[in-house]
Amino acid sequence: MNNSKGRLEVICGSMFSGKTEELMRRLGRAEYAKQNVLTIKHQIDNRKSSATILSHNGQERLAFSIDNNKENISKIIDLANKNIQVIGIDEIQFFPLEIVDVIVKLVDMGKTIIVAGLDLDFRGEPFGIMPLIMAIADSVLKLKAICVVCGKDAHHTQRIVNGVPAKYDDPIILVGAKECYEARCRNCFSIDKQAVLITPAKKYTEKNL
Ligand code: TMP
Ligand code: MG
Ligand code: ZN
């Protein structure tokens, strides 16, 4: 019997940086080696189908869709039964805190967990549970898209509503793709003034310290 612990791999970056493609590549690699793979996505992401994960280059992969319900999240442990070695989770930024404990449990059970998600939201601030997930990971790969304005590395995802940058106070979650988001570098990214007043350090202090 193998009692050794597993690992957590994080793939993050802006939209259009190839996170889902990289997740699919790693899962396909595991399947090639005859490992059993479980793929999970958040129910919120219904861009094409509620039963698949979808990359911007059109690749699809069947996936279990899970919502924010605590019981459903803990069911991932049951889904990842003894025969599953690798668990891939796309759009991890949409999940609530409970998923972090589930991931830690799965790693302790010896599973390899590979998650993909946005490190920053459209305001340029850490997205939900991502800072925590990245801190407890064994490995973190930060991918870059290319800025659609100037061609430099894109650090940000710009949300465009009616042709102008979204407001700082707009809802954080808005499912979409090219019709409302663009990859932008630090220079070409823009957000209204409020974001500058609420610095990341200030926000972190209010929440955690
Ligand atoms: P992607 O990283 O696979 O391109 O998908 C990111 C999804 O997250 C997409 O549906 C748009 C959504 N999203 C938000 O809900 N809020 C945000 O602030 C950003 C940047 C993206
Ligand atoms: Mg994706
Ligand atoms: Zn740029």
Short mmCIF file of C-alpha atoms and ligand atoms in Angstrom, two decimals:
data_model
loop_
_atom_site.label_atom_id
_atom_site.label_comp_id
_atom_site.label_asym_id
_atom_site.label_seq_id
_atom_site.Cartn_x
_atom_site.Cartn_y
_atom_site.Cartn_z
CA MET A 1 0.00 0.00 0.00
CA ASN A 2 1.25 3.44 -0.93
CA ASN A 3 0.80 5.92 1.91
CA SER A 4 2.75 8.75 0.38
CA LYS A 5 1.17 12.17 0.09
CA GLY A 6 0.27 13.79 -3.20
CA ARG A 7 0.86 17.29 -4.51
CA LEU A 8 -0.87 20.50 -5.53
CA GLU A 9 0.06 22.19 -8.79
CA VAL A 10 -1.30 25.65 -9.66
CA ILE A 11 -1.54 27.12 -13.15
CA CYS A 12 -2.50 30.81 -13.04
CA GLY A 13 -2.31 33.97 -15.11
CA SER A 14 -4.55 36.37 -17.00
CA MET A 15 -7.30 35.35 -19.38
CA PHE A 16 -6.05 34.15 -22.80
CA SER A 17 -2.74 32.98 -21.31
CA GLY A 18 -3.42 29.29 -21.96
CA LYS A 19 -4.27 28.08 -18.42
CA THR A 20 -6.97 25.62 -19.45
CA GLU A 21 -4.83 24.35 -22.33
CA GLU A 22 -1.97 23.73 -19.90
CA LEU A 23 -4.35 21.99 -17.48
CA MET A 24 -5.61 19.75 -20.31
CA ARG A 25 -2.05 19.03 -21.40
CA ARG A 26 -1.07 17.87 -17.91
CA LEU A 27 -4.22 15.77 -17.53
CA GLY A 28 -3.72 14.19 -20.95
CA ARG A 29 -0.14 13.34 -20.00
CA ALA A 30 -1.35 11.56 -16.86
CA GLU A 31 -3.92 9.60 -18.87
CA TYR A 32 -1.23 8.55 -21.32
CA ALA A 33 0.52 6.95 -18.33
CA LYS A 34 -2.76 5.11 -17.53
CA GLN A 35 -3.51 7.20 -14.48
CA ASN A 36 -7.19 7.80 -13.77
CA VAL A 37 -8.16 11.44 -13.99
CA LEU A 38 -11.15 13.31 -12.54
CA THR A 39 -11.90 16.70 -14.10
CA ILE A 40 -13.93 19.30 -12.23
CA LYS A 41 -15.24 22.72 -13.17
CA HIS A 42 -17.33 25.37 -11.44
CA GLN A 43 -21.00 25.42 -12.40
CA ILE A 44 -20.89 29.18 -12.93
CA ASP A 45 -18.82 28.72 -16.07
CA ASN A 46 -21.37 27.69 -18.68
CA ARG A 47 -19.64 29.32 -21.64
CA LYS A 48 -20.31 26.45 -23.98
CA SER A 49 -21.56 23.50 -22.02
CA SER A 50 -22.08 22.77 -18.35
CA ALA A 51 -20.42 19.37 -18.76
CA THR A 52 -17.07 20.34 -20.23
CA ILE A 53 -14.13 22.60 -19.64
CA LEU A 54 -13.27 24.70 -22.64
CA SER A 55 -10.04 26.43 -23.62
CA HIS A 56 -9.95 29.60 -25.72
CA ASN A 57 -8.42 27.58 -28.57
CA GLY A 58 -11.54 25.40 -28.68
CA GLN A 59 -10.31 22.26 -26.90
CA GLU A 60 -12.92 20.61 -24.69
CA ARG A 61 -12.82 17.99 -21.95
CA LEU A 62 -15.65 16.32 -20.05
CA ALA A 63 -15.91 17.54 -16.46
CA PHE A 64 -18.06 17.28 -13.35
CA SER A 65 -19.74 20.56 -12.62
CA ILE A 66 -19.76 21.61 -8.94
CA ASP A 67 -21.45 24.64 -7.37
CA ASN A 68 -20.66 26.56 -4.15
CA ASN A 69 -22.76 24.29 -1.94
CA LYS A 70 -20.56 23.01 0.91
CA GLU A 71 -21.95 19.47 0.71
CA ASN A 72 -21.38 19.29 -3.02
CA ILE A 73 -17.82 20.52 -2.57
CA SER A 74 -17.11 17.83 0.02
CA LYS A 75 -18.50 15.25 -2.44
CA ILE A 76 -15.33 15.79 -4.48
CA ILE A 77 -13.67 13.51 -1.90
CA ASP A 78 -16.15 10.73 -2.80
CA LEU A 79 -15.77 11.35 -6.53
CA ALA A 80 -12.01 11.06 -6.16
CA ASN A 81 -12.30 7.49 -4.99
CA LYS A 82 -9.40 5.09 -4.65
CA ASN A 83 -9.10 4.61 -8.42
CA ILE A 84 -8.46 8.27 -9.16
CA GLN A 85 -4.85 9.43 -9.07
CA VAL A 86 -5.12 12.89 -10.62
CA ILE A 87 -7.76 15.59 -10.12
CA GLY A 88 -7.91 18.63 -12.38
CA ILE A 89 -9.99 21.66 -11.38
CA ASP A 90 -10.55 24.54 -13.80
CA GLU A 91 -11.62 28.08 -12.82
CA ILE A 92 -10.55 27.43 -9.22
CA GLN A 93 -10.92 31.18 -8.47
CA PHE A 94 -14.72 30.82 -8.50
CA PHE A 95 -14.80 28.30 -5.62
CA PRO A 96 -15.37 29.28 -1.97
CA LEU A 97 -12.90 28.63 0.88
CA GLU A 98 -14.27 25.13 1.55
CA ILE A 99 -12.52 23.81 -1.56
CA VAL A 100 -9.14 24.57 0.03
CA ASP A 101 -9.72 22.06 2.85
CA VAL A 102 -10.94 19.49 0.32
CA ILE A 103 -7.78 19.98 -1.75
CA VAL A 104 -5.55 19.59 1.32
CA LYS A 105 -7.39 16.39 2.24
CA LEU A 106 -6.96 15.00 -1.28
CA VAL A 107 -3.25 15.82 -1.23
CA ASP A 108 -2.98 13.99 2.11
CA MET A 109 -4.73 11.02 0.51
CA GLY A 110 -1.94 10.86 -2.08
CA LYS A 111 -3.71 12.49 -5.04
CA THR A 112 -2.13 14.90 -7.50
CA ILE A 113 -4.31 17.98 -7.75
CA ILE A 114 -3.82 20.34 -10.68
CA VAL A 115 -5.82 23.57 -10.57
CA ALA A 116 -6.08 26.43 -13.06
CA GLY A 117 -7.39 29.88 -12.26
CA LEU A 118 -7.14 33.62 -12.61
CA ASP A 119 -4.66 35.12 -10.17
CA LEU A 120 -6.12 38.63 -10.60
CA ASP A 121 -9.66 39.90 -11.18
CA PHE A 122 -10.63 42.64 -13.65
CA ARG A 123 -9.69 45.27 -11.03
CA GLY A 124 -6.15 43.89 -10.83
CA GLU A 125 -6.73 42.50 -7.32
CA PRO A 126 -6.08 38.92 -6.11
CA PHE A 127 -9.04 36.76 -7.12
CA GLY A 128 -10.85 35.11 -4.17
CA ILE A 129 -9.04 32.09 -2.74
CA MET A 130 -6.10 32.31 -5.20
CA PRO A 131 -3.53 33.78 -2.78
CA LEU A 132 -4.19 30.93 -0.33
CA ILE A 133 -4.14 28.25 -3.02
CA MET A 134 -0.90 29.61 -4.46
CA ALA A 135 0.73 29.71 -1.01
CA ILE A 136 -0.01 26.08 -0.16
CA ALA A 137 0.86 24.74 -3.63
CA ASP A 138 3.88 22.58 -4.42
CA SER A 139 4.30 24.40 -7.71
CA VAL A 140 2.90 27.57 -9.26
CA LEU A 141 3.11 28.38 -12.96
CA LYS A 142 2.18 31.93 -13.87
CA LEU A 143 1.34 32.16 -17.56
CA LYS A 144 1.22 35.35 -19.59
CA ALA A 145 -0.99 36.34 -22.49
CA ILE A 146 0.09 39.05 -24.93
CA CYS A 147 -1.25 42.58 -24.50
CA VAL A 148 -3.74 43.24 -27.32
CA VAL A 149 -2.83 46.95 -27.32
CA CYS A 150 0.98 46.95 -27.43
CA GLY A 151 2.19 43.36 -27.72
CA LYS A 152 4.09 43.21 -24.40
CA ASP A 153 3.50 40.46 -21.82
CA ALA A 154 -0.02 40.82 -20.39
CA HIS A 155 -0.22 40.83 -16.61
CA HIS A 156 -3.88 41.87 -16.43
CA THR A 157 -7.33 41.05 -17.70
CA GLN A 158 -9.19 44.18 -18.77
CA ARG A 159 -12.99 44.05 -18.60
CA ILE A 160 -14.62 46.22 -21.25
CA VAL A 161 -18.31 47.13 -20.92
CA ASN A 162 -19.93 49.11 -23.77
CA GLY A 163 -16.50 49.90 -25.13
CA VAL A 164 -15.09 51.35 -21.88
CA PRO A 165 -13.21 49.82 -18.91
CA ALA A 166 -15.55 48.37 -16.28
CA LYS A 167 -16.01 50.33 -13.05
CA TYR A 168 -14.14 49.31 -9.91
CA ASP A 169 -17.44 48.58 -8.11
CA ASP A 170 -18.85 46.27 -10.78
CA PRO A 171 -19.52 42.66 -9.72
CA ILE A 172 -16.38 40.57 -9.60
CA ILE A 173 -17.96 37.66 -11.40
CA LEU A 174 -18.95 38.09 -15.03
CA VAL A 175 -18.59 34.97 -17.14
CA GLY A 176 -17.41 35.74 -20.65
CA ALA A 177 -14.58 35.73 -23.14
CA LYS A 178 -13.42 38.01 -25.99
CA GLU A 179 -16.68 39.98 -26.05
CA CYS A 180 -15.95 41.58 -22.67
CA TYR A 181 -12.33 40.82 -21.72
CA GLU A 182 -8.88 41.62 -23.11
CA ALA A 183 -5.38 40.67 -22.06
CA ARG A 184 -3.42 43.85 -21.23
CA CYS A 185 0.05 44.68 -19.93
CA ARG A 186 0.53 46.86 -16.82
CA ASN A 187 0.84 50.00 -18.97
CA CYS A 188 -2.24 49.45 -21.10
CA PHE A 189 -4.48 48.20 -18.26
CA SER A 190 -6.80 50.83 -16.85
CA ILE A 191 -9.17 50.98 -13.89
CA ASP A 192 -10.80 54.00 -12.25
CA LYS A 193 -9.15 55.98 -9.49
CA GLN A 194 -10.74 54.14 -6.56
CA ALA A 195 -8.48 51.16 -7.24
CA VAL A 196 -5.44 53.32 -6.72
CA LEU A 197 -6.72 54.53 -3.33
CA ILE A 198 -7.39 50.99 -2.10
CA THR A 199 -3.89 49.57 -2.32
CA PRO A 200 -3.37 45.79 -2.16
CA ALA A 201 -1.50 46.16 1.16
CA LYS A 202 -4.34 48.18 2.69
CA LYS A 203 -6.93 45.67 1.60
CA TYR A 204 -4.89 42.72 2.85
CA THR A 205 -4.40 44.37 6.23
CA GLU A 206 -8.13 45.03 6.62
CA LYS A 207 -8.99 41.43 5.81
CA ASN A 208 -6.26 39.47 7.54
CA LEU A 209 -4.22 41.37 10.10
P1 TMP B 1 -10.41 31.95 -18.35
O1 TMP B 1 -9.38 32.32 -17.37
O2 TMP B 1 -10.48 30.49 -18.59
O3 TMP B 1 -10.31 32.73 -19.61
O4 TMP B 1 -11.84 32.26 -17.71
C1 TMP B 1 -12.03 33.25 -16.79
C2 TMP B 1 -13.50 33.40 -16.47
O5 TMP B 1 -13.63 34.30 -15.37
C3 TMP B 1 -14.34 34.00 -17.59
O6 TMP B 1 -15.64 33.40 -17.60
C4 TMP B 1 -14.51 35.45 -17.20
C5 TMP B 1 -14.49 35.37 -15.69
N1 TMP B 1 -13.99 36.56 -14.99
C6 TMP B 1 -14.73 37.05 -13.93
O7 TMP B 1 -15.79 36.53 -13.59
N2 TMP B 1 -14.26 38.15 -13.25
C7 TMP B 1 -13.07 38.76 -13.58
O8 TMP B 1 -12.70 39.73 -12.91
C8 TMP B 1 -12.32 38.22 -14.68
C9 TMP B 1 -11.02 38.86 -15.06
C10 TMP B 1 -12.81 37.13 -15.36
MG MG B 2 -9.74 28.83 -19.11
ZN ZN B 3 0.27 46.92 -23.42
#
